[in-house]
Amino acid sequence: MMNTNRTVVSRRSRPAKEPLSHELIVQTAYRLLKDEGMSGMSMRKVAKALDTGPSSLYVYVKNLQELSAFVLDHGMGELRYPDGAGVPWQERLFDVLTAYLHLLFEHPGLAELALTTLPMGEHSLRLTETILSALAEGGIRTTAAAWGVDLILFYVSSVAFEHVSWKKQGTDQLASIKASYQSADPARYPQITALGETLFSGDTSTQDRFRWGLQVILQGILQTQNEKGAEHHERQNGS
Amino acid sequence: MMNTNRTVVSRRSRPAKEPLSHELIVQTAYRLLKDEGMSGMSMRKVAKALDTGPSSLYVYVKNLQELSAFVLDHGMGELRYPDGAGVPWQERLFDVLTAYLHLLFEHPGLAELALTTLPMGEHSLRLTETILSALAEGGIRTTAAAWGVDLILFYVSSVAFEHVSWKKQGTDQLASIKASYQSADPARYPQITALGETLFSGDTSTQDRFRWGLQVILQGILQTQNEKGAEHHERQNGS
DNA sequence: ACCTGAACACCGTTCAAGT
DNA sequence: ACCTGAACACCGTTCAAGT
């Protein structure tokens, strides 16, 4: 009895339950995402991991979509930026994006999020800024730069997502898609038939393919910006 | 009593319930997807629309993912291919992809599916074949063509998906993302600050932007294929 | 071979009630 | 201001039982 009334001591000891907070919720959700993938990050599971009910989360987070946006940004905070001092802009860009790709590879759930969610927070700002500054050094600015960042980030996400899909999707599903391509009527689908195995390089040489795609996008932007970009600009100014 | 035993007549009348079939299930799912979006296409809702229980569907379809793949292909069957006779390959390609983009715009659910699902069926074969043959006419073949189709299709899907997200996402969410970009510390994020409004052209001029991206990809492939492509090939052959 | 009912193990979100 | 319990309206998938 006496002891029961004297639990004041426990005030300074670690409380049985850490109080909730925006940060704690995002961290917990991210841990679940890393450990169990996209389906591990549900409002209910996050709540359970925090030893509370799902409704408690709604004080700190508007809904699952908003939480996802924060978790994605939190994950991007794990990106370690390679030292770009003295490195040419194209290579610098390639290095950062490769690091980002690897981060998404390591955490498949993050790759899924990246494709479908607009991140919210400082870490996505930093990545965008880094890409923009590399592009600017390459002479890519204004509209071309704005659209370029978008295209580039989407490209990285899509490569990561495709890679993850390949691993996750039941082997049967992939086998039957592959089969349908390989048994395509040569008369109706000559190009597909001619390509044969080449069409299924989704699994092989991800590295080469990733590099190729970035090369394509950068070369394309450099080539295009002084045509369409200028044309667009002229139209805007009416000059 | 007598009448009850003589229901043989109804054999030739339309049965109360159409029998299930793979086709019917896919059609029903597609209708739900068109009418109610991605969340309208659940196993349970498809079953209910067919006046049966969800377990009945599993005779014809392995799971939701497989059904999605078939529904996506079914939707691609609505694509009307523009007449490409006498049209230069780049323009032909642009026309087909624009038609595809519009199809995805009309049916937002389809856009969501397109980004996350590998389609299964003849209609996706046809689109791939069409793109490949245009690329081939432009001199783009083998690895560059295979990777190119992939890149192009992903690009179209991503533009459609982004467009859909913009409309669907709560205005609040978008407003706060926009705000975080606009209130970014100019010292730390000079490029972002400099771009200002330009970064948020996601809503404006989708047409220009789409055209720009395709131009970038095609120009990029044309530029890149005789560098990296050849290099890759040499490495493979060890010569 | 196909269909059904019922169950299992989950979801996101809301809301009245408590502190 | 924060937390809780309970409810609402859903999910995908499986499985024994029927025809």
PDB file of N, CA and C in Angstrom, chain A residues 31-92:
ATOM      1  N   ARG A  31      11.103   1.501 -39.827  1.00  0.00           N
ATOM      2  CA  ARG A  31      11.692   0.231 -39.403  1.00  0.00           C
ATOM      3  C   ARG A  31      10.853  -0.943 -39.894  1.00  0.00           C
ATOM      4  N   LEU A  32       9.548  -0.818 -39.743  1.00  0.00           N
ATOM      5  CA  LEU A  32       8.663  -1.872 -40.232  1.00  0.00           C
ATOM      6  C   LEU A  32       8.800  -2.040 -41.745  1.00  0.00           C
ATOM      7  N   LEU A  33       8.879  -0.915 -42.442  1.00  0.00           N
ATOM      8  CA  LEU A  33       9.022  -0.962 -43.900  1.00  0.00           C
ATOM      9  C   LEU A  33      10.302  -1.693 -44.298  1.00  0.00           C
ATOM     10  N   LYS A  34      11.385  -1.394 -43.578  1.00  0.00           N
ATOM     11  CA  LYS A  34      12.654  -2.050 -43.885  1.00  0.00           C
ATOM     12  C   LYS A  34      12.593  -3.546 -43.593  1.00  0.00           C
ATOM     13  N   ASP A  35      11.988  -3.890 -42.457  1.00  0.00           N
ATOM     14  CA  ASP A  35      12.002  -5.281 -42.015  1.00  0.00           C
ATOM     15  C   ASP A  35      11.006  -6.145 -42.767  1.00  0.00           C
ATOM     16  N   GLU A  36       9.833  -5.588 -43.076  1.00  0.00           N
ATOM     17  CA  GLU A  36       8.765  -6.433 -43.619  1.00  0.00           C
ATOM     18  C   GLU A  36       8.243  -5.964 -44.970  1.00  0.00           C
ATOM     19  N   GLY A  37       8.843  -4.928 -45.506  1.00  0.00           N
ATOM     20  CA  GLY A  37       8.380  -4.436 -46.812  1.00  0.00           C
ATOM     21  C   GLY A  37       7.132  -3.590 -46.695  1.00  0.00           C
ATOM     22  N   MET A  38       6.646  -3.219 -47.840  1.00  0.00           N
ATOM     23  CA  MET A  38       5.513  -2.293 -47.939  1.00  0.00           C
ATOM     24  C   MET A  38       4.308  -2.736 -47.092  1.00  0.00           C
ATOM     25  N   SER A  39       4.009  -4.025 -47.121  1.00  0.00           N
ATOM     26  CA  SER A  39       2.814  -4.494 -46.414  1.00  0.00           C
ATOM     27  C   SER A  39       3.026  -4.517 -44.895  1.00  0.00           C
ATOM     28  N   GLY A  40       4.268  -4.357 -44.469  1.00  0.00           N
ATOM     29  CA  GLY A  40       4.539  -4.324 -43.037  1.00  0.00           C
ATOM     30  C   GLY A  40       4.242  -2.956 -42.439  1.00  0.00           C
ATOM     31  N   MET A  41       4.109  -1.963 -43.328  1.00  0.00           N
ATOM     32  CA  MET A  41       3.875  -0.597 -42.863  1.00  0.00           C
ATOM     33  C   MET A  41       2.390  -0.221 -42.962  1.00  0.00           C
ATOM     34  N   SER A  42       1.618  -0.704 -42.036  1.00  0.00           N
ATOM     35  CA  SER A  42       0.208  -0.317 -41.975  1.00  0.00           C
ATOM     36  C   SER A  42      -0.024   0.477 -40.703  1.00  0.00           C
ATOM     37  N   MET A  43      -1.069   1.266 -40.704  1.00  0.00           N
ATOM     38  CA  MET A  43      -1.393   2.046 -39.515  1.00  0.00           C
ATOM     39  C   MET A  43      -1.515   1.122 -38.295  1.00  0.00           C
ATOM     40  N   ARG A  44      -2.163   0.024 -38.479  1.00  0.00           N
ATOM     41  CA  ARG A  44      -2.392  -0.904 -37.366  1.00  0.00           C
ATOM     42  C   ARG A  44      -1.102  -1.517 -36.847  1.00  0.00           C
ATOM     43  N   LYS A  45      -0.205  -1.858 -37.786  1.00  0.00           N
ATOM     44  CA  LYS A  45       1.049  -2.479 -37.358  1.00  0.00           C
ATOM     45  C   LYS A  45       1.969  -1.462 -36.688  1.00  0.00           C
ATOM     46  N   VAL A  46       1.977  -0.260 -37.226  1.00  0.00           N
ATOM     47  CA  VAL A  46       2.768   0.795 -36.592  1.00  0.00           C
ATOM     48  C   VAL A  46       2.243   1.032 -35.181  1.00  0.00           C
ATOM     49  N   ALA A  47       0.935   1.105 -35.053  1.00  0.00           N
ATOM     50  CA  ALA A  47       0.325   1.303 -33.731  1.00  0.00           C
ATOM     51  C   ALA A  47       0.689   0.177 -32.780  1.00  0.00           C
ATOM     52  N   LYS A  48       0.592  -1.028 -33.268  1.00  0.00           N
ATOM     53  CA  LYS A  48       0.904  -2.187 -32.419  1.00  0.00           C
ATOM     54  C   LYS A  48       2.352  -2.153 -31.968  1.00  0.00           C
ATOM     55  N   ALA A  49       3.251  -1.794 -32.898  1.00  0.00           N
ATOM     56  CA  ALA A  49       4.672  -1.711 -32.559  1.00  0.00           C
ATOM     57  C   ALA A  49       4.911  -0.654 -31.487  1.00  0.00           C
ATOM     58  N   LEU A  50       4.055   0.344 -31.458  1.00  0.00           N
ATOM     59  CA  LEU A  50       4.181   1.405 -30.452  1.00  0.00           C
ATOM     60  C   LEU A  50       3.307   1.108 -29.242  1.00  0.00           C
ATOM     61  N   ASP A  51       2.719  -0.073 -29.247  1.00  0.00           N
ATOM     62  CA  ASP A  51       1.899  -0.524 -28.127  1.00  0.00           C
ATOM     63  C   ASP A  51       0.709   0.402 -27.862  1.00  0.00           C
ATOM     64  N   THR A  52       0.036   0.767 -28.933  1.00  0.00           N
ATOM     65  CA  THR A  52      -1.156   1.595 -28.789  1.00  0.00           C
ATOM     66  C   THR A  52      -2.173   1.201 -29.859  1.00  0.00           C
ATOM     67  N   GLY A  53      -3.260   1.894 -29.903  1.00  0.00           N
ATOM     68  CA  GLY A  53      -4.270   1.603 -30.919  1.00  0.00           C
ATOM     69  C   GLY A  53      -4.071   2.476 -32.143  1.00  0.00           C
ATOM     70  N   PRO A  54      -4.609   2.039 -33.270  1.00  0.00           N
ATOM     71  CA  PRO A  54      -4.390   2.784 -34.517  1.00  0.00           C
ATOM     72  C   PRO A  54      -4.905   4.220 -34.458  1.00  0.00           C
ATOM     73  N   SER A  55      -5.942   4.445 -33.713  1.00  0.00           N
ATOM     74  CA  SER A  55      -6.522   5.792 -33.711  1.00  0.00           C
ATOM     75  C   SER A  55      -5.590   6.828 -33.087  1.00  0.00           C
ATOM     76  N   SER A  56      -4.652   6.354 -32.263  1.00  0.00           N
ATOM     77  CA  SER A  56      -3.722   7.288 -31.618  1.00  0.00           C
ATOM     78  C   SER A  56      -2.822   7.992 -32.622  1.00  0.00           C
ATOM     79  N   LEU A  57      -2.569   7.338 -33.732  1.00  0.00           N
ATOM     80  CA  LEU A  57      -1.628   7.897 -34.708  1.00  0.00           C
ATOM     81  C   LEU A  57      -2.187   9.139 -35.398  1.00  0.00           C
ATOM     82  N   TYR A  58      -3.503   9.206 -35.452  1.00  0.00           N
ATOM     83  CA  TYR A  58      -4.134  10.268 -36.242  1.00  0.00           C
ATOM     84  C   TYR A  58      -3.991  11.657 -35.623  1.00  0.00           C
ATOM     85  N   VAL A  59      -3.422  11.697 -34.419  1.00  0.00           N
ATOM     86  CA  VAL A  59      -3.122  12.999 -33.827  1.00  0.00           C
ATOM     87  C   VAL A  59      -1.902  13.619 -34.514  1.00  0.00           C
ATOM     88  N   TYR A  60      -0.988  12.737 -34.960  1.00  0.00           N
ATOM     89  CA  TYR A  60       0.290  13.218 -35.491  1.00  0.00           C
ATOM     90  C   TYR A  60       0.399  13.143 -37.008  1.00  0.00           C
ATOM     91  N   VAL A  61      -0.528  12.402 -37.577  1.00  0.00           N
ATOM     92  CA  VAL A  61      -0.430  12.127 -39.006  1.00  0.00           C
ATOM     93  C   VAL A  61      -1.835  12.112 -39.596  1.00  0.00           C
ATOM     94  N   LYS A  62      -1.996  12.759 -40.730  1.00  0.00           N
ATOM     95  CA  LYS A  62      -3.333  12.911 -41.293  1.00  0.00           C
ATOM     96  C   LYS A  62      -3.944  11.585 -41.763  1.00  0.00           C
ATOM     97  N   ASN A  63      -3.144  10.804 -42.435  1.00  0.00           N
ATOM     98  CA  ASN A  63      -3.586   9.487 -42.905  1.00  0.00           C
ATOM     99  C   ASN A  63      -2.386   8.678 -43.397  1.00  0.00           C
ATOM    100  N   LEU A  64      -2.655   7.510 -43.913  1.00  0.00           N
ATOM    101  CA  LEU A  64      -1.560   6.631 -44.340  1.00  0.00           C
ATOM    102  C   LEU A  64      -0.724   7.263 -45.447  1.00  0.00           C
ATOM    103  N   GLN A  65      -1.390   7.974 -46.331  1.00  0.00           N
ATOM    104  CA  GLN A  65      -0.679   8.577 -47.450  1.00  0.00           C
ATOM    105  C   GLN A  65       0.349   9.610 -46.966  1.00  0.00           C
ATOM    106  N   GLU A  66      -0.080  10.414 -45.998  1.00  0.00           N
ATOM    107  CA  GLU A  66       0.843  11.407 -45.462  1.00  0.00           C
ATOM    108  C   GLU A  66       1.998  10.734 -44.724  1.00  0.00           C
ATOM    109  N   LEU A  67       1.664   9.718 -43.957  1.00  0.00           N
ATOM    110  CA  LEU A  67       2.725   8.979 -43.265  1.00  0.00           C
ATOM    111  C   LEU A  67       3.724   8.428 -44.271  1.00  0.00           C
ATOM    112  N   SER A  68       3.220   7.870 -45.366  1.00  0.00           N
ATOM    113  CA  SER A  68       4.087   7.321 -46.403  1.00  0.00           C
ATOM    114  C   SER A  68       5.043   8.383 -46.941  1.00  0.00           C
ATOM    115  N   ALA A  69       4.512   9.575 -47.159  1.00  0.00           N
ATOM    116  CA  ALA A  69       5.344  10.657 -47.686  1.00  0.00           C
ATOM    117  C   ALA A  69       6.474  10.994 -46.714  1.00  0.00           C
ATOM    118  N   PHE A  70       6.178  10.980 -45.429  1.00  0.00           N
ATOM    119  CA  PHE A  70       7.210  11.271 -44.426  1.00  0.00           C
ATOM    120  C   PHE A  70       8.217  10.123 -44.322  1.00  0.00           C
ATOM    121  N   VAL A  71       7.705   8.907 -44.390  1.00  0.00           N
ATOM    122  CA  VAL A  71       8.591   7.740 -44.297  1.00  0.00           C
ATOM    123  C   VAL A  71       9.563   7.711 -45.475  1.00  0.00           C
ATOM    124  N   LEU A  72       9.049   8.016 -46.643  1.00  0.00           N
ATOM    125  CA  LEU A  72       9.916   8.052 -47.820  1.00  0.00           C
ATOM    126  C   LEU A  72      11.032   9.070 -47.634  1.00  0.00           C
ATOM    127  N   ASP A  73      10.665  10.245 -47.167  1.00  0.00           N
ATOM    128  CA  ASP A  73      11.685  11.272 -46.944  1.00  0.00           C
ATOM    129  C   ASP A  73      12.679  10.833 -45.868  1.00  0.00           C
ATOM    130  N   HIS A  74      12.159  10.230 -44.828  1.00  0.00           N
ATOM    131  CA  HIS A  74      13.025   9.723 -43.759  1.00  0.00           C
ATOM    132  C   HIS A  74      14.030   8.723 -44.319  1.00  0.00           C
ATOM    133  N   GLY A  75      13.553   7.832 -45.174  1.00  0.00           N
ATOM    134  CA  GLY A  75      14.437   6.852 -45.805  1.00  0.00           C
ATOM    135  C   GLY A  75      15.504   7.523 -46.651  1.00  0.00           C
ATOM    136  N   MET A  76      15.116   8.576 -47.351  1.00  0.00           N
ATOM    137  CA  MET A  76      16.079   9.295 -48.190  1.00  0.00           C
ATOM    138  C   MET A  76      17.155   9.947 -47.326  1.00  0.00           C
ATOM    139  N   GLY A  77      16.875  10.096 -46.067  1.00  0.00           N
ATOM    140  CA  GLY A  77      17.863  10.634 -45.136  1.00  0.00           C
ATOM    141  C   GLY A  77      19.030   9.699 -44.915  1.00  0.00           C
ATOM    142  N   GLU A  78      18.871   8.431 -45.294  1.00  0.00           N
ATOM    143  CA  GLU A  78      19.963   7.461 -45.143  1.00  0.00           C
ATOM    144  C   GLU A  78      20.945   7.517 -46.307  1.00  0.00           C
ATOM    145  N   LEU A  79      20.603   8.307 -47.296  1.00  0.00           N
ATOM    146  CA  LEU A  79      21.474   8.423 -48.476  1.00  0.00           C
ATOM    147  C   LEU A  79      22.780   9.094 -48.097  1.00  0.00           C
ATOM    148  N   ARG A  80      23.893   8.428 -48.394  1.00  0.00           N
ATOM    149  CA  ARG A  80      25.208   9.026 -48.141  1.00  0.00           C
ATOM    150  C   ARG A  80      25.724   9.616 -49.441  1.00  0.00           C
ATOM    151  N   TYR A  81      25.896  10.925 -49.467  1.00  0.00           N
ATOM    152  CA  TYR A  81      26.310  11.592 -50.689  1.00  0.00           C
ATOM    153  C   TYR A  81      27.789  11.391 -50.943  1.00  0.00           C
ATOM    154  N   PRO A  82      28.115  10.853 -52.099  1.00  0.00           N
ATOM    155  CA  PRO A  82      29.531  10.674 -52.435  1.00  0.00           C
ATOM    156  C   PRO A  82      30.210  12.033 -52.572  1.00  0.00           C
ATOM    157  N   ASP A  83      31.501  12.061 -52.304  1.00  0.00           N
ATOM    158  CA  ASP A  83      32.244  13.313 -52.408  1.00  0.00           C
ATOM    159  C   ASP A  83      32.390  13.692 -53.879  1.00  0.00           C
ATOM    160  N   GLY A  84      31.831  14.840 -54.235  1.00  0.00           N
ATOM    161  CA  GLY A  84      31.819  15.215 -55.652  1.00  0.00           C
ATOM    162  C   GLY A  84      32.844  16.268 -56.013  1.00  0.00           C
ATOM    163  N   ALA A  85      33.743  16.557 -55.079  1.00  0.00           N
ATOM    164  CA  ALA A  85      34.728  17.619 -55.332  1.00  0.00           C
ATOM    165  C   ALA A  85      35.627  17.263 -56.511  1.00  0.00           C
ATOM    166  N   GLY A  86      35.674  18.127 -57.478  1.00  0.00           N
ATOM    167  CA  GLY A  86      36.549  17.927 -58.619  1.00  0.00           C
ATOM    168  C   GLY A  86      36.058  16.898 -59.615  1.00  0.00           C
ATOM    169  N   VAL A  87      34.872  16.342 -59.369  1.00  0.00           N
ATOM    170  CA  VAL A  87      34.326  15.336 -60.287  1.00  0.00           C
ATOM    171  C   VAL A  87      33.451  16.039 -61.327  1.00  0.00           C
ATOM    172  N   PRO A  88      33.602  15.672 -62.593  1.00  0.00           N
ATOM    173  CA  PRO A  88      32.766  16.273 -63.636  1.00  0.00           C
ATOM    174  C   PRO A  88      31.278  16.051 -63.346  1.00  0.00           C
ATOM    175  N   TRP A  89      30.441  16.976 -63.792  1.00  0.00           N
ATOM    176  CA  TRP A  89      29.050  16.951 -63.375  1.00  0.00           C
ATOM    177  C   TRP A  89      28.308  15.685 -63.769  1.00  0.00           C
ATOM    178  N   GLN A  90      28.575  15.145 -64.916  1.00  0.00           N
ATOM    179  CA  GLN A  90      27.859  13.947 -65.352  1.00  0.00           C
ATOM    180  C   GLN A  90      28.183  12.775 -64.438  1.00  0.00           C
ATOM    181  N   GLU A  91      29.457  12.650 -64.128  1.00  0.00           N
ATOM    182  CA  GLU A  91      29.882  11.554 -63.273  1.00  0.00           C
ATOM    183  C   GLU A  91      29.355  11.743 -61.852  1.00  0.00           C
ATOM    184  N   ARG A  92      29.380  13.001 -61.420  1.00  0.00           N
ATOM    185  CA  ARG A  92      28.866  13.319 -60.084  1.00  0.00           C
ATOM    186  C   ARG A  92      27.401  12.913 -59.980  1.00  0.00           C
TER     187      ARG A  92
END
